[in-house]
Tab-separated table of C-alpha atoms in Angstrom:
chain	number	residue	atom	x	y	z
A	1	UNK	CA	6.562	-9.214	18.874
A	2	UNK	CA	6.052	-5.742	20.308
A	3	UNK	CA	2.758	-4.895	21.882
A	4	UNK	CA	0.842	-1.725	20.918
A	5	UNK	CA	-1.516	0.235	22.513
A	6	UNK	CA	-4.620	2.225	21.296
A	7	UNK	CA	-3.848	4.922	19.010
A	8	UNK	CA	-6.573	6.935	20.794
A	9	UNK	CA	-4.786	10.278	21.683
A	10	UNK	CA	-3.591	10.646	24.946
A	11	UNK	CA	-6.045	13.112	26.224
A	12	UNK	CA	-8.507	10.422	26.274
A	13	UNK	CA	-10.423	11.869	23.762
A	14	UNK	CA	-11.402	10.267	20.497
A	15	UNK	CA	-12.634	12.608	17.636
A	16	UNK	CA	-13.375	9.642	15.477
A	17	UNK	CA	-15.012	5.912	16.024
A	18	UNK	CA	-12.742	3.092	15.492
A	19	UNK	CA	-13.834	2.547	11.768
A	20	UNK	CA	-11.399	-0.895	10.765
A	21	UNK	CA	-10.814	-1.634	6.956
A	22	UNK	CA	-13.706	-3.688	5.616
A	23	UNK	CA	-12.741	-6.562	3.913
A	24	UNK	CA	-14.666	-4.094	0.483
A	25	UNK	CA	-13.276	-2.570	-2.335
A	26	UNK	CA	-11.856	1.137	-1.676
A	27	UNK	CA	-10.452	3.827	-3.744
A	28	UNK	CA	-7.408	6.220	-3.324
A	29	UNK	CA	-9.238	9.630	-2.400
A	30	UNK	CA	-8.635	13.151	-4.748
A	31	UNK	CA	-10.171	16.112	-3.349
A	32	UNK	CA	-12.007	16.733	-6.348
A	33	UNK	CA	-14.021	13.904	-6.060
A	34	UNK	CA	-15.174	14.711	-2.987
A	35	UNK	CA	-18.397	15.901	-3.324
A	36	UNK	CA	-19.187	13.190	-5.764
A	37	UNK	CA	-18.371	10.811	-3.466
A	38	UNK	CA	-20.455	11.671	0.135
A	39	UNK	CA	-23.579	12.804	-2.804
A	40	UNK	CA	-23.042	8.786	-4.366
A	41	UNK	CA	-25.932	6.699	-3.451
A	42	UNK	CA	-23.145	3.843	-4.100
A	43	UNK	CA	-20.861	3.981	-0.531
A	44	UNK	CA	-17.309	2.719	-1.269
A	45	UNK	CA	-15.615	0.309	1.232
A	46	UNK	CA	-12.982	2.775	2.489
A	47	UNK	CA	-10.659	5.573	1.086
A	48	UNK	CA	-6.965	6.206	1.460
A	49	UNK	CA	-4.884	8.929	1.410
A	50	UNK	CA	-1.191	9.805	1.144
A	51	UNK	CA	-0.011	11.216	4.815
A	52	UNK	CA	2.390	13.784	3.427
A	53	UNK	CA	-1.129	15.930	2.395
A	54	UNK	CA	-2.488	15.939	5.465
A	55	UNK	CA	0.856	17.022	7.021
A	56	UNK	CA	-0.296	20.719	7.581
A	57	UNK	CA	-2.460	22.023	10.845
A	58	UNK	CA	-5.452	22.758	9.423
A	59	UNK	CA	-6.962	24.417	6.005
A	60	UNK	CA	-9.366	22.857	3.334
A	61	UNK	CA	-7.714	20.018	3.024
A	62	UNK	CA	-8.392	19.270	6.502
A	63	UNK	CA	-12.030	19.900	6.627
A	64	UNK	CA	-12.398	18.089	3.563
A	65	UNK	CA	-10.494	14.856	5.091
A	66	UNK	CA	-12.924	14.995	8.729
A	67	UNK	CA	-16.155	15.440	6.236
A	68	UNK	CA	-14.395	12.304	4.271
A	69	UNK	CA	-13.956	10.184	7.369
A	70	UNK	CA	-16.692	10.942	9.270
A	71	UNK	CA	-19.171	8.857	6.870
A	72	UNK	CA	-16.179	6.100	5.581
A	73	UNK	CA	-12.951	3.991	6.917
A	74	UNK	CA	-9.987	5.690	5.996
A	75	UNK	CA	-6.325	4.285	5.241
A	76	UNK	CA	-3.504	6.542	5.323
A	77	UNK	CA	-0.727	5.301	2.886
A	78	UNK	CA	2.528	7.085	3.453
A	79	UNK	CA	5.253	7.538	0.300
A	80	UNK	CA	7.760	9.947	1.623
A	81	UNK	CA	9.273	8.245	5.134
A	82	UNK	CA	11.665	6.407	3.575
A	83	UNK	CA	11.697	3.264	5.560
A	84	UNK	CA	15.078	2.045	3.919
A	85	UNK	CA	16.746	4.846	4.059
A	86	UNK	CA	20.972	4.177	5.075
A	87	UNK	CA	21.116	7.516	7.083
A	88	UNK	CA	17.993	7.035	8.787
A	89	UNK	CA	14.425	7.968	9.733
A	90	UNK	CA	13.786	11.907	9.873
A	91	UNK	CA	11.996	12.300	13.029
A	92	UNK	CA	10.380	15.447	12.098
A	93	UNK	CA	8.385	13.677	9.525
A	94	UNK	CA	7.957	10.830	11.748
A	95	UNK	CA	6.020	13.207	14.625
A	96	UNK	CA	4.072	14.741	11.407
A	97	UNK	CA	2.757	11.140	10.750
A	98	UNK	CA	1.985	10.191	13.919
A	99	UNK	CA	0.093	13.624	14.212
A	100	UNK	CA	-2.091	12.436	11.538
A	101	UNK	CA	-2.497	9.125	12.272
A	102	UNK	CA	-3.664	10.242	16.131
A	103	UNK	CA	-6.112	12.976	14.724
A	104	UNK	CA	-7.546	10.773	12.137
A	105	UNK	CA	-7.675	7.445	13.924
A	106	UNK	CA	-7.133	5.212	10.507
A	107	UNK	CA	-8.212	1.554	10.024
A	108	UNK	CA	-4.396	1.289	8.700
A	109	UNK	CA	-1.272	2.530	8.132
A	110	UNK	CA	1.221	1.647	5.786
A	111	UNK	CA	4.401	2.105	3.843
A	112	UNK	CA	7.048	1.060	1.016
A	113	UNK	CA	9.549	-1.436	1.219
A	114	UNK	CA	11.581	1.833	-0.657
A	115	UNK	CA	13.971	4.418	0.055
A	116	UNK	CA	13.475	8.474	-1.033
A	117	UNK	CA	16.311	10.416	0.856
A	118	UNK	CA	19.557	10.694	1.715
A	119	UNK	CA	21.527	13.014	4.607
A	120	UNK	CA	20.217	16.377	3.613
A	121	UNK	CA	18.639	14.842	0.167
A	122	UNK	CA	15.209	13.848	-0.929
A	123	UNK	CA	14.290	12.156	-4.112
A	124	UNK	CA	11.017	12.174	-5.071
A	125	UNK	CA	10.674	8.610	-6.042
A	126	UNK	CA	10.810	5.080	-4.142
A	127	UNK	CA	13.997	3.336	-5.137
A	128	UNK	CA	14.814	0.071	-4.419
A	129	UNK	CA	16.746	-1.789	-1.781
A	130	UNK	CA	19.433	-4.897	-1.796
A	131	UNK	CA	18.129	-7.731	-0.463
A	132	UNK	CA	20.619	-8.721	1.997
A	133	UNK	CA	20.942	-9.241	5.968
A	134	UNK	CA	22.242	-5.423	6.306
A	135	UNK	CA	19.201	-4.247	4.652
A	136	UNK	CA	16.731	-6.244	6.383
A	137	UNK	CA	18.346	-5.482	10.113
A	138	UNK	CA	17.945	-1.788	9.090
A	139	UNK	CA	14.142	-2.012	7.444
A	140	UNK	CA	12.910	-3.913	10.878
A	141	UNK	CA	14.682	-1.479	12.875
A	142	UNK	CA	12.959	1.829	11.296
A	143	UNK	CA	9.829	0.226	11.067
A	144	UNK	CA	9.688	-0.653	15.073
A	145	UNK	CA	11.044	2.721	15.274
A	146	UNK	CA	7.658	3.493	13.106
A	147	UNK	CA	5.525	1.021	15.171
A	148	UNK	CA	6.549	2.336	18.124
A	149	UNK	CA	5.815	6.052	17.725
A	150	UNK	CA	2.664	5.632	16.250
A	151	UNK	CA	1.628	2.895	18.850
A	152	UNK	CA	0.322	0.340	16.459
A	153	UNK	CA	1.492	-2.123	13.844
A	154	UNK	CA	1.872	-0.946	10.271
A	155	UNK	CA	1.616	-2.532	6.935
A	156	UNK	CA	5.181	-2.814	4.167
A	157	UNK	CA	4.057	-2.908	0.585
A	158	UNK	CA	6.453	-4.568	-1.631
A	159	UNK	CA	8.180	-2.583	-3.770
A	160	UNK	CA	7.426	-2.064	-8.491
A	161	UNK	CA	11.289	-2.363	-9.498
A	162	UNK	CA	13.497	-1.657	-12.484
A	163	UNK	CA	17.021	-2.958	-11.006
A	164	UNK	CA	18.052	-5.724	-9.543
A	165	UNK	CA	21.191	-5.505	-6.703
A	166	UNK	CA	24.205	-7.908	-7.213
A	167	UNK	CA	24.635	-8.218	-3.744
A	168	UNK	CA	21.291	-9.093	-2.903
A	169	UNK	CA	21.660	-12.794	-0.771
A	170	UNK	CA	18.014	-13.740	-0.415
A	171	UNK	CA	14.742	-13.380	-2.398
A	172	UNK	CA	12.143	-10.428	-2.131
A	173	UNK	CA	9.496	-12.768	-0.662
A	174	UNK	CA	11.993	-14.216	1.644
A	175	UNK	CA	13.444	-10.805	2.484
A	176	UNK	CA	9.823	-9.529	3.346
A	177	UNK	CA	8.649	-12.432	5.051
A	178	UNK	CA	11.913	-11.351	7.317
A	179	UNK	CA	11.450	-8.120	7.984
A	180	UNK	CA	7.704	-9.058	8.807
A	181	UNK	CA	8.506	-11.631	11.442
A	182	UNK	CA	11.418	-9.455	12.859
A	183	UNK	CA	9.436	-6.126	12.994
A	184	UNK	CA	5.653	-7.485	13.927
A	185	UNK	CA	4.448	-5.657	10.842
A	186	UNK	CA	1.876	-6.315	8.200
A	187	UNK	CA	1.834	-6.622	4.980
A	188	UNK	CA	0.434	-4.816	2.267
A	189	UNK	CA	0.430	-6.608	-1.174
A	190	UNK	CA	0.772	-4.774	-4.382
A	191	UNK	CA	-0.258	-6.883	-7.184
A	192	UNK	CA	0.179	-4.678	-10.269
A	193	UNK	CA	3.406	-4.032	-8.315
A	194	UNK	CA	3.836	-7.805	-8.412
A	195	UNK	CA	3.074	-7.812	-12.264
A	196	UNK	CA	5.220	-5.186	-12.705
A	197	UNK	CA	8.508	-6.292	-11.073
A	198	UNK	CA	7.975	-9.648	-12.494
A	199	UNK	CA	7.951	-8.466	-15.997
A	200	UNK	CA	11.086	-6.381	-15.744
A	201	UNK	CA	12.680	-8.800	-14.162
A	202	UNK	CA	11.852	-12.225	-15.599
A	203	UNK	CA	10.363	-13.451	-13.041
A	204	UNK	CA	7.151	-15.536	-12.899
A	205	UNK	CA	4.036	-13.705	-11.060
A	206	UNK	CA	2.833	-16.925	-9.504
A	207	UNK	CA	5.490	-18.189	-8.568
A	208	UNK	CA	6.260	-14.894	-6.621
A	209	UNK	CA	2.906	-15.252	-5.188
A	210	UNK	CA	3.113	-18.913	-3.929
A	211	UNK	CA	6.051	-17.383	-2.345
A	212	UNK	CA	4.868	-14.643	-0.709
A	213	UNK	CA	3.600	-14.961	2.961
A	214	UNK	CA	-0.208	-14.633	2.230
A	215	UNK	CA	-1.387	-15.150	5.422
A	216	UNK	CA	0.259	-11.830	6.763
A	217	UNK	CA	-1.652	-9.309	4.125
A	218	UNK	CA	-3.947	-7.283	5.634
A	219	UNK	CA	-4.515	-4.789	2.477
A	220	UNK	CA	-4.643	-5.280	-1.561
A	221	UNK	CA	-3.650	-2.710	-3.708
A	222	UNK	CA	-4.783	-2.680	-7.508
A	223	UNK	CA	-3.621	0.014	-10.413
A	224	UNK	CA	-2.693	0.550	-13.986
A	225	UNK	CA	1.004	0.395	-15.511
A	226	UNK	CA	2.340	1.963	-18.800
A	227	UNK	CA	3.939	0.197	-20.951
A	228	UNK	CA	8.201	1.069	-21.711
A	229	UNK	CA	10.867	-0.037	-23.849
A	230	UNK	CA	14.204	-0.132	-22.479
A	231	UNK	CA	17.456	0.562	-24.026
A	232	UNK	CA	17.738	-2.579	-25.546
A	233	UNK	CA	14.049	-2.885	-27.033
A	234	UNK	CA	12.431	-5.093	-24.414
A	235	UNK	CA	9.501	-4.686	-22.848
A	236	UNK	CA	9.192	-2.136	-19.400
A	237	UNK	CA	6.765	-1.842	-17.496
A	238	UNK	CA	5.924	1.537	-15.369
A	239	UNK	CA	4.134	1.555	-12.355
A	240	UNK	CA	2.188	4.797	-13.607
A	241	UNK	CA	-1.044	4.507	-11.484
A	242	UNK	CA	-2.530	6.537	-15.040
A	243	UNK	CA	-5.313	3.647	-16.312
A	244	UNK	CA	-7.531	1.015	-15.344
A	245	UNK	CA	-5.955	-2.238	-13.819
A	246	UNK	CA	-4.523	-4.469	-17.057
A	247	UNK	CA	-6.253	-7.859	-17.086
A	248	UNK	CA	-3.476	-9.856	-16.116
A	249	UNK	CA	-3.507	-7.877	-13.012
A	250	UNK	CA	-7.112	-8.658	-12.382
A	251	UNK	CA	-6.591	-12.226	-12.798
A	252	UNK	CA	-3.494	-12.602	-10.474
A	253	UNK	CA	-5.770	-10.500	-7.713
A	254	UNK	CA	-8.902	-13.255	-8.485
A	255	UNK	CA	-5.652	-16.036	-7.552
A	256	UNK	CA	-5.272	-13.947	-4.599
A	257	UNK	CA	-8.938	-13.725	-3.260
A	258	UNK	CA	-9.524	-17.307	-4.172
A	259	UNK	CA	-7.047	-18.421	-2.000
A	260	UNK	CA	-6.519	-15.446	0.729
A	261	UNK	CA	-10.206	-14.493	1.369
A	262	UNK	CA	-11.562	-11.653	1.036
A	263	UNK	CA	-9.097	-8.535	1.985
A	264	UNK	CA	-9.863	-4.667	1.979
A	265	UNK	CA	-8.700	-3.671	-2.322
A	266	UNK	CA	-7.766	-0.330	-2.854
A	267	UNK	CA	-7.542	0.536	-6.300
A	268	UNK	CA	-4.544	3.375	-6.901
A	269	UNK	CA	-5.113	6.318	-9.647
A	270	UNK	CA	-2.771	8.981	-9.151
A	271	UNK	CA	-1.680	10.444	-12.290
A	272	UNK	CA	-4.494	11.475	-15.194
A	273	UNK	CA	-7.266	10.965	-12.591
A	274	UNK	CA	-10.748	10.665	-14.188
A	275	UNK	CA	-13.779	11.676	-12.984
A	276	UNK	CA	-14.930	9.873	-9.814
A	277	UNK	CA	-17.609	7.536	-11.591
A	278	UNK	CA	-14.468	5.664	-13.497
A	279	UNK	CA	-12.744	5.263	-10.174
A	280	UNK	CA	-16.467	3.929	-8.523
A	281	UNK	CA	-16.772	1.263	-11.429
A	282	UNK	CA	-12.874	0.020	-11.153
A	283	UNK	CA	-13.830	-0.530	-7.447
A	284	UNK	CA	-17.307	-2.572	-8.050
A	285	UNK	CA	-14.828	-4.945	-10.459
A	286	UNK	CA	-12.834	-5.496	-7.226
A	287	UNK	CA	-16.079	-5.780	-5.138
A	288	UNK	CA	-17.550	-8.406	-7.312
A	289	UNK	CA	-14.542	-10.178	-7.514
A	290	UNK	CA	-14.733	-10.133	-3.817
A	291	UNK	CA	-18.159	-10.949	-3.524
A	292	UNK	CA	-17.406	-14.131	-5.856
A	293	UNK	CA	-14.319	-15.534	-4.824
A	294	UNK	CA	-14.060	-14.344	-1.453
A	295	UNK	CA	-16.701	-15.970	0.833
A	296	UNK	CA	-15.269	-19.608	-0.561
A	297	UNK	CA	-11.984	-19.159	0.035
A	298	UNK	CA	-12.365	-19.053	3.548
A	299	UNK	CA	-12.327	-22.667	3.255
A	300	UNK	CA	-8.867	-23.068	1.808
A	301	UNK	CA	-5.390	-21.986	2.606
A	302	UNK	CA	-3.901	-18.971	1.952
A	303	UNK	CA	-1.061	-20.100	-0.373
A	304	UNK	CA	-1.074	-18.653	-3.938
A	305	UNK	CA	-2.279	-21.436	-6.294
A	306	UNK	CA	-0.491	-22.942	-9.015
């Protein structure tokens, strides 16, 4: 497993503390809430942003971001490197994460177990991978690739899908686990993505979670999903990130705590945003839930239960 080194920049200087995830509930940050959130008596765990904003030099945004992380952890959660991509990492987006990983000095960084471009092509959208020995040699290989220019492990998220690959040879848990051990990554688990994929699919959520390698999550993430017919009349399920978490989704994350501990929760809004107080009382659900379940589970395993 590869070794990494402080993500402090190299002049030696260090704009920001060290400020690591708290095992709290945090929320994905808009820039109109800002305000509302560093005037809220209430102090969220953490806050996460998507890298490609914060890919510019300097501006509003940026100000906004150093006011933001100056009083709170932040996560930076990238959707747009492409991490499965067959033609390979861009390197010029690669140096503009690692710029804003090394000015902003996160707790974490992660990405999607996804692919969004092609050659000359980009697709906005994370599409879905074959699960096969091909694929995984190539995922490990652009994330050490990943780990290595931004000096520090990262975190994969499993992926909300709508298609399954024929030639797929191995599970998604068993195909994550994989890339995990080969890389030295993280994981970050998405349960509504979990919910999600299991519904299109077939699949049973538990079972996918006694499955899954619990004890290498570092980060929870929590949203909303629309409901879809497809063209046949069954039920689909959209990954919209539009509405609170579903209830199902809550009680698969209370499996999780109860038997993982307590784990920094994000919960993901990104389309339809509300006003910040609806975001603030999704995250106390997560923080009670945390509060409840969490400090007990310590004394278990972290193995999803039956």
């Amino acid at each position: 497993m590869t070794q990494f080194a402080s993500s402090t920049p190299t002049s030696g200087v260090s704009r920001f503390p060290s400020k690591p995830l708290p095992p709290r509930a945090g929320a994905g940050l808009k820039t109109g809430h800002i305000d509302a959130i560093l005037a809220d008596d209430y102090r969220i765990g953490f806050l996460e942003v998507h890298a490609e904003n914060y890919m510019g030099d300097g501006g509003p945004a940026h100000r906004a971001l150093a006011a933001i992380r100056a009083e709170f952890p932040l996560s930076v959660h990238g959707v747009g490197l492409s991490i499965g991509s067959r033609t390979g990492l861009d390197p010029d987006h690669l140096d503009r994460l690692a710029r804003v990983v090394e000015r902003y000095e996160p707790g974490m960084v992660s990405e999607h177990l996804a692919w969004s471009s092609h050659d000359a092509g980009y697709f906005n959208d994370l599409l879905p991978l074959p699960y096969d020995q091909a694929t995984l040699d190539l995922v490990a290989g652009h994330i050490g690739r990943v780990q290595d220019r931004l000096k520090r492990p990262i975190l994969l998220e499993n992926p909300s899908t709508y298609v399954a690959f024929e030639q797929s040879t191995m599970s998604e848990t068993d195909f994550i686990r994989e890339v995990a051990r080969k890389s030295g990554c993280g994981l970050l688990l998405d349960i509504n993505n979990v919910f999600v994929s299991a519904t299109n699919h077939g699949w049973k959520p538990l079972q996918y979670l006694r499955d899954f390698p619990l004890e290498l999550v570092e980060e929870i993430h929590l949203a909303g999903h629309a409901e879809d017919t497809d063209d046949e009349g069954d039920l689909l399920l959209i990954d919209a990130h539009d509405r609170p978490v579903a209830d199902p989704v809550w009680k698969l994350y209370e499996i999780v705590i109860s038997q993982a501990g307590p784990l920094p929760t994000l919960i993901e809004w990104d389309n339809d945003v509300p006003e910040w107080p609806v975001l603030r009382h999704e995250a106390k659900l997560a923080e009670a839930i945390l509060d409840r379940l969490g400090p007990a589970s310590m004394l278990g395993s972290r193995h999803a239960a039956e």
